[in-house]
Amino acid sequence: MLNQLSISELTAKLAKREVSAREATQACLNQIQAHDGELHAFLSHDVSDALAQAEAADQALAAGTRHEQQPLLGVPIAIKDVIAVKGQPLTCGSRILGNFNSPYDATVTTKLRAAGAVLVGRCNTDEFAMGSSTENSAFGRSCNPWDTTRVPGGSSGGSAVAVAAQMIPGALGSDTGGSIRQPAAFCGCVGLKPTYGRVSRFGLVAYASSLDQIGTFTRSTRDAAVLLHAIAGHDAQDSTSVPQGVPDYAAALDGDLKGLKIGLAKEYLLGGLDAEVKRAVETAVQQLTRLGAEVVEVSLPHTEYAVATYYIIATAEASANLARFDGIRYGARVSGADPIELYANTRGVGFGPEVKRRIILGTYVLSSGYYDAYYLRGQKVRTLIRQDFLKAFQTVDAIVTPTTPSVAFKAGEKSGDPLQMYLQDIYTISCNLAGIPGISIPCGFSANPKLPIGLQFLGKPFGEATLLQVAHAYEQATPWHRERPAQV
Amino acid sequence: MATGDFDVHYVAHLARLKLCPEEERQISDQMGDILGYIEKLKEVDVSGVEPTAHPFPLVNVTRPDVSRPSLPHEDALRNAPQKAGGLFTVPKIVE
């Protein structure tokens, strides 16, 4: 089944002309056709456009273009529906964008096209990437392919489902507080959030600009290395993208772990962590030791303040970023007697409950009289959280943690209690506040029901190569990433 | 950091967000929980700590001051909810 091949397996077959890009793309489209009615990974996909791109890739391959020149030539890729793809719908999982059709490509989209990828469709997300389950999508939730009564995680849940359910070998997501790593953990795939500034955000609809970063979903760390390499790099269109060269991540994968020091963060293994998840992480740590790494305990003392800090900073930035959705220049409009009433009516109808809640919280923490007590204090605690990591990285090369406190929860289980939902992000959120890279890879399964467990590695700023190397070594020694959901 | 004086109606007005009475009641209740949780930050000694606005502050990011093609006019208007004569249409602002 061509849709089950990894990116690396597929490019090897495409290069040898054993399969065509059209056949591979058709296999992915067939899988979407067969399962997306139930799983709802995609918000939109364009069959004829995808096949036309695939045929163009086949022509390029026939004309002698090699994967050394275009590393993703003929590879189907899906994109979270918060990233602009020219000529295609962009909804952000929200009704407020109406029938918005992107007038330009995001930089990552341009880079994927330049690398030869076949852009198949746009994946479901919590509205404006705000959520941990996809239950906040205005167009209905996605289902976890391991157990459809459970959530796939969020906000990039659709991308995780598409990869885990063998609909696509790779997908892009965005991660503001765990929105790539948590759904990757819940669905059993590899999710990589790069360092802040590693990947251009131009054309990514902004949620919290100092935290947002685009990253990848794949079925192996090798594929994560290939896909990251295709999208990373400085971009003059994003003044926060960092002018620093992009290493050959795939070439760095095969080193062994001897001499590497990995920190075990003691604050991440305290109360609230599910016993099966804890056991899987402890077993993984033993495996890392057997692979030659030295595992030492480290302390990140401000961890318990990360969720509170995040919900001040992220909502404050969101309240400013989402001011642009006012019914004037694009999207839906609900009329009013004057412009102010038009804005309020449009936003009242167009935004869903979680987005409204975060706009209200963000507006409040920035409002006169509360700014110092909330926002400024939050920014100072953010400094302390970042310093914790930089101090730990003076003695270790990477930090290992669980990705989530539990396996995938049931749909509806937490949707009535926003604070409980926010606490889902407790192990992923510090990484964004510190601006460092993080990756989640499969490290086992719960017994009954059988659900994936994620292992997270956190790295030094721009230390993606080390993270990928450690994750790859673990992956080569364990069977977890090869497991597939039974129904698909 | 008192949470008792949280006025959802006033904050919604600042955010240009029309909420129905049921939404106001629900958000007020939930905001009590969330702000209560955020109170944790009062425990942290932040004296002498500089705030972080961006993890990697890049200063004076500039680009060459040269003109380049912009989004074509019709593309910029493509998604407008109401337009006329190559412009966005809005309610009357000045009588």
XYZ file of C-alpha atoms in Angstrom:
583
model
C 0.000 0.000 0.000
C 1.738 3.148 -1.240
C -0.016 5.367 1.305
C 1.732 3.439 4.099
C 5.245 4.242 2.895
C 7.327 6.741 4.843
C 8.676 9.784 3.019
C 12.123 8.164 2.799
C 10.719 4.865 1.487
C 8.550 6.663 -1.051
C 11.319 8.911 -2.410
C 13.557 5.816 -2.852
C 10.839 4.135 -4.936
C 10.074 7.319 -6.885
C 13.774 7.774 -7.677
C 13.993 4.233 -9.037
C 10.763 4.853 -10.985
C 9.195 1.824 -9.280
C 6.143 3.945 -8.525
C 4.858 7.219 -9.862
C 3.929 10.303 -7.864
C 0.461 9.981 -9.334
C 0.078 6.440 -7.977
C 1.348 7.501 -4.542
C -0.946 10.527 -4.457
C -3.909 8.454 -5.636
C -3.228 5.935 -2.848
C -3.342 8.751 -0.279
C -6.540 10.152 -1.820
C -8.108 6.667 -1.714
C -7.237 6.329 1.961
C -8.740 9.765 2.655
C -11.849 8.749 0.713
C -12.144 5.507 2.685
C -11.604 6.865 6.203
C -12.020 10.616 6.402
C -15.801 10.409 6.650
C -15.276 8.791 10.034
C -12.004 10.385 11.186
C -12.402 13.936 9.817
C -8.716 14.743 9.505
C -9.227 17.142 6.597
C -11.223 20.350 6.317
C -10.679 20.527 2.556
C -8.724 18.743 -0.131
C -8.569 19.285 -3.855
C -8.332 15.998 -5.769
C -7.729 17.399 -9.249
C -5.182 19.954 -8.025
C -3.284 17.247 -6.098
C -3.223 14.916 -9.117
C -2.063 17.762 -11.376
C 0.829 18.483 -8.988
C 1.654 14.762 -8.917
C 1.718 14.598 -12.708
C 4.039 17.598 -12.817
C 6.315 15.772 -10.356
C 6.266 12.679 -12.566
C 7.255 14.809 -15.549
C 10.128 16.312 -13.570
C 11.268 12.822 -12.522
C 11.042 11.652 -16.135
C 13.119 14.639 -17.205
C 15.853 13.592 -14.787
C 15.230 15.771 -11.717
C 16.657 14.004 -8.671
C 15.743 14.089 -4.993
C 19.137 15.644 -4.243
C 17.743 18.715 -6.043
C 14.121 18.480 -4.850
C 14.051 16.310 -1.704
C 10.242 15.954 -1.625
C 9.656 15.531 -5.361
C 6.398 13.583 -5.736
C 5.737 13.260 -1.973
C 2.159 14.005 -0.820
C 2.042 16.424 2.132
C -0.903 17.846 4.110
C -1.003 21.244 5.806
C -2.796 22.410 8.939
C -5.560 24.811 7.987
C -3.926 27.821 9.625
C -1.237 28.031 6.905
C -1.935 29.794 3.598
C -1.988 27.786 0.362
C -2.624 30.066 -2.612
C -5.952 29.491 -4.342
C -7.246 27.163 -1.613
C -9.624 27.763 1.316
C -8.178 28.845 4.683
C -10.599 28.510 7.604
C -8.487 28.221 10.800
C -11.317 25.958 11.986
C -13.447 29.099 12.361
C -16.650 30.444 10.867
C -15.383 34.030 10.965
C -13.242 33.534 7.855
C -16.334 32.667 5.794
C -15.288 31.487 2.331
C -11.774 32.900 2.591
C -9.490 31.787 -0.221
C -5.747 32.422 0.247
C -4.393 35.064 -2.144
C -0.771 33.995 -1.494
C 1.366 31.104 -0.257
C 2.913 30.986 3.206
C 6.711 30.757 3.051
C 6.593 27.110 4.185
C 4.122 26.415 1.357
C 6.465 28.061 -1.145
C 9.337 25.978 0.229
C 7.350 22.734 0.020
C 6.443 23.508 -3.594
C 10.098 24.280 -4.372
C 11.077 20.935 -2.808
C 8.629 19.195 -5.167
C 5.949 18.194 -2.630
C 2.382 17.414 -3.730
C 0.100 19.519 -1.511
C -2.983 17.401 -0.963
C -5.211 19.186 1.535
C -5.723 21.178 4.685
C -6.144 19.536 8.089
C -8.592 20.127 10.906
C -7.599 22.257 13.897
C -9.082 23.748 17.008
C -10.390 27.186 16.085
C -7.360 29.471 15.541
C -5.196 26.683 17.022
C -6.726 27.249 20.460
C -7.316 23.896 22.082
C -5.937 20.471 22.933
C -8.494 18.142 21.311
C -9.855 19.598 17.997
C -13.203 19.813 19.794
C -13.012 23.591 19.313
C -13.092 23.310 15.517
C -16.214 25.016 14.177
C -16.497 22.164 11.677
C -16.549 19.222 14.097
C -13.814 17.316 15.878
C -11.348 14.845 14.391
C -11.330 11.292 15.790
C -8.355 9.397 17.159
C -7.697 6.497 14.756
C -6.735 4.215 17.685
C -10.146 4.734 19.300
C -12.636 6.975 17.564
C -14.449 7.797 20.820
C -11.264 9.589 21.910
C -9.752 12.890 20.831
C -6.625 13.013 18.649
C -5.211 15.886 20.697
C -4.873 19.416 19.416
C -4.717 21.862 18.128
C -3.016 20.217 15.101
C -5.172 17.102 15.591
C -6.155 16.762 11.925
C -2.503 16.643 10.815
C -1.737 13.941 13.422
C -4.752 11.854 12.384
C -3.884 12.140 8.680
C -0.351 10.834 9.316
C -1.318 8.143 11.863
C -4.241 6.892 9.737
C -1.911 6.424 6.743
C -3.629 9.127 4.697
C -0.411 11.052 4.117
C 3.273 10.384 4.897
C 3.909 13.862 6.298
C 2.040 16.970 7.415
C 2.732 20.424 8.777
C 1.240 21.725 12.002
C 1.786 24.671 14.303
C 2.750 24.526 17.971
C 2.098 27.389 20.414
C 1.929 25.399 23.658
C 2.142 21.779 22.528
C -0.156 21.730 19.498
C 2.179 19.486 17.482
C 3.731 17.315 20.197
C 0.546 16.490 22.149
C -1.477 15.240 19.124
C 1.614 13.367 17.879
C 1.746 11.615 21.279
C -2.003 10.856 21.281
C -1.960 9.469 17.715
C 1.399 7.657 17.789
C 3.455 9.651 15.325
C 6.559 11.839 15.397
C 5.872 15.533 16.072
C 8.638 18.148 15.922
C 8.380 21.757 17.129
C 11.495 23.614 16.002
C 13.267 26.426 17.845
C 11.411 29.753 17.742
C 12.711 31.528 14.634
C 13.926 28.349 12.868
C 10.940 28.282 10.465
C 9.292 31.339 8.917
C 5.823 32.207 10.217
C 4.930 34.282 7.150
C 1.517 33.056 6.026
C 0.783 31.286 9.313
C -2.323 32.880 10.829
C -1.019 34.306 14.100
C -2.300 33.058 17.449
C 0.478 34.067 19.887
C 3.323 35.531 17.875
C 6.120 35.091 20.428
C 5.252 31.392 20.893
C 3.941 30.108 17.524
C 6.183 27.894 15.439
C 5.469 25.689 12.416
C 6.665 22.097 12.605
C 6.208 18.585 11.258
C 4.252 15.333 11.656
C 5.810 12.159 10.238
C 5.995 8.422 10.912
C 9.751 8.433 11.584
C 12.433 10.795 12.858
C 14.287 10.419 9.548
C 11.244 11.862 7.794
C 11.053 14.648 10.392
C 14.664 15.540 9.535
C 13.889 15.638 5.808
C 10.695 17.672 6.189
C 12.238 20.142 8.663
C 15.154 20.696 6.323
C 12.717 21.562 3.536
C 10.869 24.256 5.522
C 13.584 25.732 7.798
C 15.639 28.856 7.237
C 15.686 32.609 7.399
C 12.957 34.543 5.599
C 13.024 38.282 4.979
C 9.198 38.225 5.226
C 9.378 37.203 8.921
C 11.529 39.535 10.993
C 11.594 37.006 13.854
C 13.058 34.250 11.705
C 16.700 33.814 12.642
C 19.475 34.312 10.070
C 21.313 31.103 10.778
C 22.274 28.294 8.386
C 20.204 25.101 8.220
C 22.247 21.973 9.004
C 21.783 18.698 7.118
C 19.543 17.116 9.768
C 19.304 13.727 8.021
C 23.101 13.425 7.886
C 23.295 13.976 11.658
C 20.913 11.115 12.525
C 23.258 8.172 12.699
C 25.734 9.108 15.401
C 25.584 6.957 18.544
C 24.642 8.298 21.944
C 27.955 7.623 23.710
C 29.117 10.759 25.451
C 25.716 12.429 25.271
C 24.173 13.582 28.525
C 20.387 13.524 28.810
C 18.595 15.258 31.668
C 15.582 13.738 33.391
C 13.486 16.617 34.669
C 12.305 15.650 38.138
C 9.445 18.192 38.119
C 7.889 16.367 35.140
C 7.474 13.049 36.980
C 5.434 14.262 39.942
C 1.729 13.883 40.777
C -0.852 14.009 38.004
C 1.183 11.738 35.749
C -0.640 8.547 34.717
C 1.080 5.371 36.011
C 1.271 3.679 32.592
C 2.770 6.794 30.981
C 5.293 7.062 33.810
C 6.304 3.423 33.416
C 6.743 3.802 29.644
C 8.951 6.879 30.128
C 11.049 5.154 32.792
C 11.528 2.168 30.489
C 12.529 4.530 27.673
C 15.093 6.176 29.950
C 16.637 2.758 30.674
C 16.779 2.148 26.919
C 18.611 5.442 26.386
C 21.164 4.365 28.986
C 21.647 1.052 27.196
C 22.226 3.014 23.980
C 25.156 4.758 25.613
C 23.662 8.024 26.854
C 24.331 9.175 30.370
C 21.044 10.103 32.061
C 21.249 12.549 34.962
C 18.542 14.285 36.979
C 18.009 17.983 36.289
C 15.722 20.520 37.914
C 13.444 23.031 36.184
C 12.088 24.675 39.331
C 9.616 27.066 37.678
C 7.752 24.307 35.808
C 4.658 24.596 38.001
C 4.157 28.204 36.868
C 4.364 27.490 33.128
C 0.658 26.934 32.428
C -0.380 30.111 34.252
C 2.345 32.119 32.497
C 1.306 30.723 29.134
C -2.354 31.591 29.583
C -1.445 35.203 30.293
C 1.047 35.675 27.461
C -0.713 33.588 24.803
C -4.141 35.122 25.401
C -2.730 38.658 25.547
C -1.055 38.175 22.178
C -4.165 36.453 20.796
C -6.419 39.331 21.816
C -4.229 41.664 19.764
C -3.685 39.297 16.815
C -7.358 38.422 16.437
C -8.376 42.093 16.347
C -7.901 41.858 12.572
C -10.984 39.653 12.241
C -13.503 42.468 12.183
C -15.662 41.853 9.104
C -14.152 44.663 7.041
C -11.482 43.309 4.703
C -12.182 39.581 4.551
C -14.337 36.819 5.937
C -17.873 36.896 7.247
C -19.671 40.129 8.154
C -22.664 40.765 10.395
C -23.906 44.293 9.809
C -24.320 46.983 12.451
C -25.459 50.589 12.695
C -21.853 51.816 12.841
C -18.420 50.234 12.421
C -18.025 49.464 16.153
C -21.336 47.593 16.228
C -20.399 45.805 13.000
C -17.117 44.623 14.566
C -18.800 43.403 17.745
C -21.649 41.680 15.902
C -19.330 39.995 13.408
C -16.973 38.768 16.141
C -19.833 37.697 18.417
C -21.275 35.472 15.696
C -18.028 34.438 13.999
C -15.889 33.261 16.949
C -16.567 30.093 18.951
C -16.616 29.826 22.778
C -12.918 29.048 23.411
C -11.704 31.866 21.162
C -14.078 34.278 22.910
C -12.839 33.092 26.306
C -9.193 33.645 25.348
C -9.860 37.047 23.784
C -11.645 38.108 26.973
C -8.829 36.810 29.207
C -6.161 38.384 27.000
C -7.957 41.712 26.836
C -8.368 41.689 30.621
C -4.699 40.967 31.433
C -3.646 43.820 29.149
C -6.266 46.277 30.368
C -5.472 49.407 32.306
C -4.810 48.645 35.978
C -4.078 44.934 35.432
C -1.157 45.026 32.999
C 1.591 44.999 35.648
C -0.095 42.424 37.855
C -0.687 39.919 35.068
C 1.081 40.553 31.778
C 4.318 42.089 33.034
C 4.583 39.531 35.850
C 3.929 36.759 33.309
C 6.750 38.028 31.112
C 9.111 38.040 34.103
C 8.210 34.482 35.083
C 8.788 33.583 31.443
C 12.374 34.814 31.877
C 12.809 32.521 34.891
C 11.397 29.537 32.974
C 13.793 30.186 30.107
C 16.723 30.563 32.528
C 15.854 27.173 34.078
C 16.378 25.535 30.699
C 19.526 27.436 29.778
C 21.018 26.467 33.139
C 20.083 22.795 32.668
C 21.603 22.826 29.179
C 24.947 23.852 30.660
C 25.230 20.257 31.905
C 23.036 18.188 29.525
C 22.592 17.962 25.750
C 18.851 17.225 25.855
C 16.059 16.734 28.372
C 13.670 13.772 28.358
C 10.083 13.988 29.662
C 6.645 12.508 29.060
C 4.817 14.450 26.316
C 1.431 14.329 28.059
C 0.191 13.444 31.555
C -2.106 10.717 30.156
C -3.042 8.920 26.952
C -5.787 10.321 24.683
C -8.913 11.226 26.634
C -12.536 10.689 25.632
C -14.302 13.274 23.507
C -16.400 15.491 25.758
C -14.452 14.482 28.878
C -12.752 17.858 29.378
C -14.575 20.164 26.985
C -16.784 21.594 29.738
C -13.850 22.574 31.970
C -11.376 24.929 30.275
C -8.857 24.837 33.130
C -8.639 21.017 33.048
C -8.103 21.237 29.287
C -5.328 23.828 29.761
C -3.546 21.570 32.256
C -3.202 18.946 29.494
C -0.351 21.066 28.127
C 1.681 21.023 31.328
C 4.702 19.150 29.867
C 4.753 20.835 26.468
C 4.114 24.476 27.294
C 7.470 25.475 28.876
C 9.259 24.660 25.616
C 7.360 27.415 23.793
C 7.882 29.933 26.589
C 11.635 29.200 26.443
C 11.652 29.193 22.621
C 13.538 25.883 22.480
C 12.901 22.873 20.191
C 10.961 19.775 21.236
C 10.031 16.454 19.667
C 7.528 13.768 20.637
C 8.053 10.186 19.505
C 6.117 6.977 20.273
C 7.433 5.113 23.362
C 4.783 2.480 24.059
C 1.087 1.856 24.519
C -1.404 1.702 27.322
C -2.740 -1.828 27.886
C -6.498 -1.517 27.693
C -7.528 0.225 25.551
C -4.356 0.199 23.437
C -3.422 3.862 22.983
C -0.068 5.464 22.068
C 2.235 7.066 24.657
C 4.602 9.897 23.707
C 8.176 10.544 24.824
C 9.379 14.136 24.596
C 12.916 15.397 24.100
C 13.668 19.086 24.615
C 16.828 20.626 23.204
C 19.094 23.644 23.202
C 18.125 26.578 20.988
C 18.808 25.459 17.396
C 19.700 22.014 18.727
C 17.278 20.160 16.431
C 20.070 17.959 15.043
C 20.862 16.578 18.515
C 17.167 16.034 19.292
C 16.667 14.153 16.045
C 19.801 12.092 16.667
C 18.647 11.027 20.141
C 15.092 10.338 18.940
C 16.398 8.363 15.969
C 18.667 6.193 18.113
C 15.754 5.401 20.433
C 13.451 4.724 17.489
C 15.929 2.313 15.865
C 16.062 0.306 19.089
C 12.285 0.110 19.667
C 9.252 -1.113 17.679
C 6.683 1.540 18.667
C 6.768 3.808 15.602
C 5.972 0.861 13.308
C 2.625 0.107 14.978
C -0.504 1.173 13.116
C -4.096 1.603 14.239
C -6.058 -1.601 13.537
C -8.976 -0.039 11.643
C -6.861 1.710 9.018
C -4.738 40.494 41.447
C -8.286 40.686 42.691
C -10.659 38.621 40.593
C -13.865 39.846 42.218
C -13.942 43.016 40.133
C -13.815 41.230 36.775
C -16.488 42.926 34.640
C -17.105 40.726 31.611
C -19.404 43.237 29.948
C -16.754 45.968 30.071
C -13.938 43.687 28.883
C -16.117 42.376 26.029
C -16.680 45.970 24.950
C -12.918 46.629 24.956
C -12.505 43.513 22.786
C -15.333 44.560 20.419
C -17.004 41.242 21.108
C -20.774 40.967 21.477
C -21.709 38.315 24.022
C -25.220 37.132 24.852
C -26.224 37.142 28.563
C -25.718 33.359 28.806
C -22.186 33.683 27.385
C -21.421 36.520 29.801
C -22.545 34.426 32.752
C -20.581 31.361 31.638
C -17.381 33.256 30.863
C -17.588 35.093 34.204
C -17.834 31.767 36.066
C -14.972 30.183 34.131
C -12.839 33.305 34.448
C -13.084 32.959 38.232
C -11.424 29.519 38.004
C -8.824 30.590 35.469
C -7.843 33.817 37.230
C -7.770 31.907 40.510
C -5.270 29.497 38.983
C -3.174 32.342 37.540
C -2.901 33.781 41.074
C -0.141 31.165 41.548
C 2.240 33.577 39.889
C 2.054 35.818 42.963
C 4.192 33.224 44.764
C 7.155 33.838 42.451
C 9.838 36.337 43.453
C 10.329 38.389 40.289
C 12.278 41.251 41.844
C 15.132 42.269 39.578
C 13.964 39.959 36.761
C 13.749 41.427 33.271
C 10.590 40.603 31.270
C 10.869 38.400 28.171
C 8.864 39.579 25.169
C 10.572 37.275 22.682
C 12.822 34.276 23.318
C 15.407 35.445 20.780
C 15.144 39.204 20.539
C 16.524 40.320 17.200
C 16.993 44.073 17.127
C 17.041 46.484 14.218
C 15.871 43.938 11.667
C 15.887 45.806 8.391
C 15.695 45.004 4.713
C 16.867 46.948 1.679
C 14.549 49.846 0.930
C 13.631 48.790 -2.594
C 10.208 48.568 -4.160
C 8.884 45.132 -5.088
C 5.591 43.798 -6.377
C 2.752 43.829 -3.842
C -0.444 41.813 -3.721
C -2.472 42.709 -6.828
C -5.448 44.957 -6.077
C -8.046 42.388 -7.123
C -6.402 39.707 -4.957
C -6.475 42.006 -1.931
C -10.196 42.559 -2.479
C -10.991 38.957 -3.359
C -12.201 38.025 0.116
C -13.955 41.292 1.003
C -17.449 40.788 2.451
C -18.612 43.942 0.631
C -16.781 45.949 -2.018
C -17.557 48.566 -4.614
C -15.446 50.483 -7.101
C -12.250 48.692 -6.083
C -12.733 49.609 -2.409
C -13.955 47.949 0.803
C -17.482 49.062 1.704
C -18.082 50.031 5.364
C -21.000 51.609 7.252
C -21.153 55.399 7.242
C -18.623 56.811 9.747
C -19.149 60.577 9.315
C -22.578 62.136 8.827
